[in-house]
GROMACS .gro file of C-alpha atoms in nm:
model
  129
    1MET     CA    1  -0.845  -0.742  -0.938
    2SER     CA    2  -0.469  -0.767  -0.908
    3GLN     CA    3  -0.204  -0.644  -0.668
    4TYR     CA    4   0.066  -0.402  -0.781
    5ASN     CA    5   0.338  -0.186  -0.624
    6CYS     CA    6   0.176   0.107  -0.442
    7ARG     CA    7   0.144   0.441  -0.620
    8PRO     CA    8  -0.112   0.623  -0.404
    9THR     CA    9  -0.189   0.917  -0.635
   10THR     CA   10  -0.505   1.028  -0.809
   11LYS     CA   11  -0.334   0.955  -1.144
   12ASP     CA   12  -0.367   0.583  -1.085
   13ASN     CA   13  -0.649   0.348  -0.985
   14GLN     CA   14  -0.498   0.232  -0.656
   15LEU     CA   15  -0.695   0.452  -0.416
   16TRP     CA   16  -0.993   0.284  -0.251
   17ASP     CA   17  -1.245   0.423  -0.004
   18LEU     CA   18  -1.403   0.211   0.268
   19GLU     CA   19  -1.758   0.348   0.274
   20VAL     CA   20  -1.965   0.238   0.572
   21ALA     CA   21  -2.294   0.079   0.461
   22ASP     CA   22  -2.402  -0.052   0.805
   23PRO     CA   23  -2.222   0.098   1.107
   24ASP     CA   24  -2.272  -0.200   1.338
   25GLY     CA   25  -2.408  -0.482   1.121
   26GLY     CA   26  -2.096  -0.701   1.123
   27PRO     CA   27  -1.975  -0.958   1.373
   28GLY     CA   28  -1.930  -0.811   1.720
   29GLY     CA   29  -2.081  -0.483   1.601
   30ALA     CA   30  -1.812  -0.423   1.337
   31SER     CA   31  -1.895  -0.176   1.060
   32LEU     CA   32  -1.983  -0.327   0.722
   33PHE     CA   33  -1.850  -0.132   0.427
   34VAL     CA   34  -1.811  -0.134   0.051
   35ILE     CA   35  -1.466  -0.082  -0.101
   36ARG     CA   36  -1.505   0.180  -0.379
   37ASN     CA   37  -1.234   0.271  -0.628
   38ARG     CA   38  -1.178   0.649  -0.636
   39LYS     CA   39  -1.100   0.656  -1.009
   40ASP     CA   40  -1.373   0.443  -1.167
   41GLY     CA   41  -1.631   0.447  -0.884
   42LEU     CA   42  -1.677   0.067  -0.892
   43CYS     CA   43  -1.678  -0.154  -0.582
   44MET     CA   44  -1.495  -0.475  -0.495
   45ASP     CA   45  -1.738  -0.753  -0.564
   46LEU     CA   46  -1.782  -1.130  -0.558
   47PRO     CA   47  -2.003  -1.306  -0.815
   48ARG     CA   48  -2.376  -1.345  -0.762
   49TYR     CA   49  -2.533  -1.311  -0.416
   50GLY     CA   50  -2.464  -1.499  -0.097
   51SER     CA   51  -2.173  -1.713   0.007
   52VAL     CA   52  -1.902  -1.814  -0.241
   53ALA     CA   53  -1.634  -2.081  -0.229
   54ALA     CA   54  -1.273  -2.025  -0.126
   55GLY     CA   55  -1.069  -1.940  -0.436
   56THR     CA   56  -1.339  -1.716  -0.588
   57LYS     CA   57  -1.178  -1.417  -0.762
   58VAL     CA   58  -1.249  -1.062  -0.641
   59THR     CA   59  -1.376  -0.835  -0.920
   60GLU     CA   60  -1.522  -0.485  -0.956
   61TYR     CA   61  -1.887  -0.405  -1.024
   62HIS     CA   62  -2.130  -0.115  -0.993
   63CYS     CA   63  -2.173  -0.040  -0.625
   64ARG     CA   64  -2.485  -0.174  -0.455
   65PRO     CA   65  -2.424  -0.133  -0.081
   66ALA     CA   66  -2.723  -0.352   0.002
   67ALA     CA   67  -2.569  -0.641  -0.197
   68ASP     CA   68  -2.425  -0.886   0.053
   69ASN     CA   69  -2.140  -0.991  -0.176
   70GLN     CA   70  -2.006  -0.632  -0.173
   71LEU     CA   71  -2.008  -0.593   0.205
   72TRP     CA   72  -1.681  -0.638   0.394
   73TRP     CA   73  -1.559  -0.591   0.752
   74LEU     CA   74  -1.218  -0.540   0.913
   75ASP     CA   75  -1.089  -0.804   1.152
   76PRO     CA   76  -0.786  -0.653   1.337
   77ARG     CA   77  -0.482  -0.884   1.344
   78SER     CA   78  -0.120  -0.850   1.443
   79GLY     CA   79   0.054  -0.654   1.168
   80GLY     CA   80  -0.264  -0.540   0.991
   81HIS     CA   81  -0.622  -0.646   0.923
   82TRP     CA   82  -0.804  -0.929   0.758
   83ILE     CA   83  -1.066  -0.795   0.516
   84ARG     CA   84  -1.357  -1.037   0.549
   85ASN     CA   85  -1.658  -1.076   0.323
   86ALA     CA   86  -1.987  -1.048   0.511
   87ALA     CA   87  -2.170  -1.315   0.308
   88SER     CA   88  -1.903  -1.587   0.301
   89ASP     CA   89  -1.685  -1.488   0.602
   90LEU     CA   90  -1.381  -1.555   0.379
   91CYS     CA   91  -1.078  -1.324   0.375
   92MET     CA   92  -0.946  -1.122   0.085
   93SER     CA   93  -0.619  -1.283  -0.020
   94VAL     CA   94  -0.348  -1.268  -0.287
   95VAL     CA   95  -0.320  -1.572  -0.515
   96GLY     CA   96   0.030  -1.715  -0.475
   97GLY     CA   97   0.097  -1.555  -0.140
   98SER     CA   98   0.260  -1.240  -0.018
   99SER     CA   99   0.562  -1.277  -0.249
  100ALA     CA  100   0.358  -1.341  -0.567
  101GLY     CA  101   0.462  -1.008  -0.720
  102ASN     CA  102   0.284  -0.764  -0.946
  103ASP     CA  103  -0.037  -0.865  -1.124
  104ALA     CA  104  -0.116  -1.147  -0.879
  105ARG     CA  105  -0.494  -1.184  -0.861
  106LEU     CA  106  -0.707  -1.118  -0.554
  107GLN     CA  107  -0.939  -1.389  -0.429
  108VAL     CA  108  -1.118  -1.491  -0.110
  109ALA     CA  109  -0.976  -1.772   0.101
  110ARG     CA  110  -1.028  -1.932   0.440
  111CYS     CA  111  -0.904  -1.682   0.697
  112GLY     CA  112  -0.572  -1.779   0.850
  113SER     CA  113  -0.489  -2.026   0.570
  114GLY     CA  114  -0.167  -1.847   0.479
  115THR     CA  115   0.084  -1.597   0.608
  116GLY     CA  116   0.108  -1.240   0.479
  117GLU     CA  117  -0.124  -1.268   0.180
  118GLN     CA  118  -0.426  -1.191   0.399
  119ARG     CA  119  -0.282  -0.903   0.603
  120TRP     CA  120  -0.385  -0.558   0.480
  121SER     CA  121  -0.288  -0.210   0.593
  122VAL     CA  122  -0.560   0.051   0.604
  123VAL     CA  123  -0.415   0.401   0.565
  124SER     CA  124  -0.571   0.740   0.519
  125VAL     CA  125  -0.502   0.925   0.197
  126VAL     CA  126  -0.689   1.255   0.199
  127LYS     CA  127  -0.923   1.319  -0.093
  128PRO     CA  128  -0.835   1.631  -0.291
  129SER     CA  129  -1.074   1.920  -0.228
   0.00000   0.00000   0.00000
């Protein structure tokens, strides 16, 4: 998975849906969700099952909402959200920081270990009917 300038149209693969898998199974009753790509139908994933180390790359894989390495939760922060993995409690992050540019890889890292590379905006883009 890599970051790239936003082009939120159905012609590209940049639209992702946060699909609730467990409405109150996260810390403090937060919803746990999978992050599914609208174009290819695959979900953001971490290798294997269970906790992973900081620096592990985020990939895509066939969605299995019961798989703990595909479950994420939103942790509201000033200026956005941290997207935290339910199994490892690590945050989704951009390798090289917020100014890394296009094609920088996504990984998980200790939450709060950087500046803007862990802050995400969650916006609504309506699905076409």
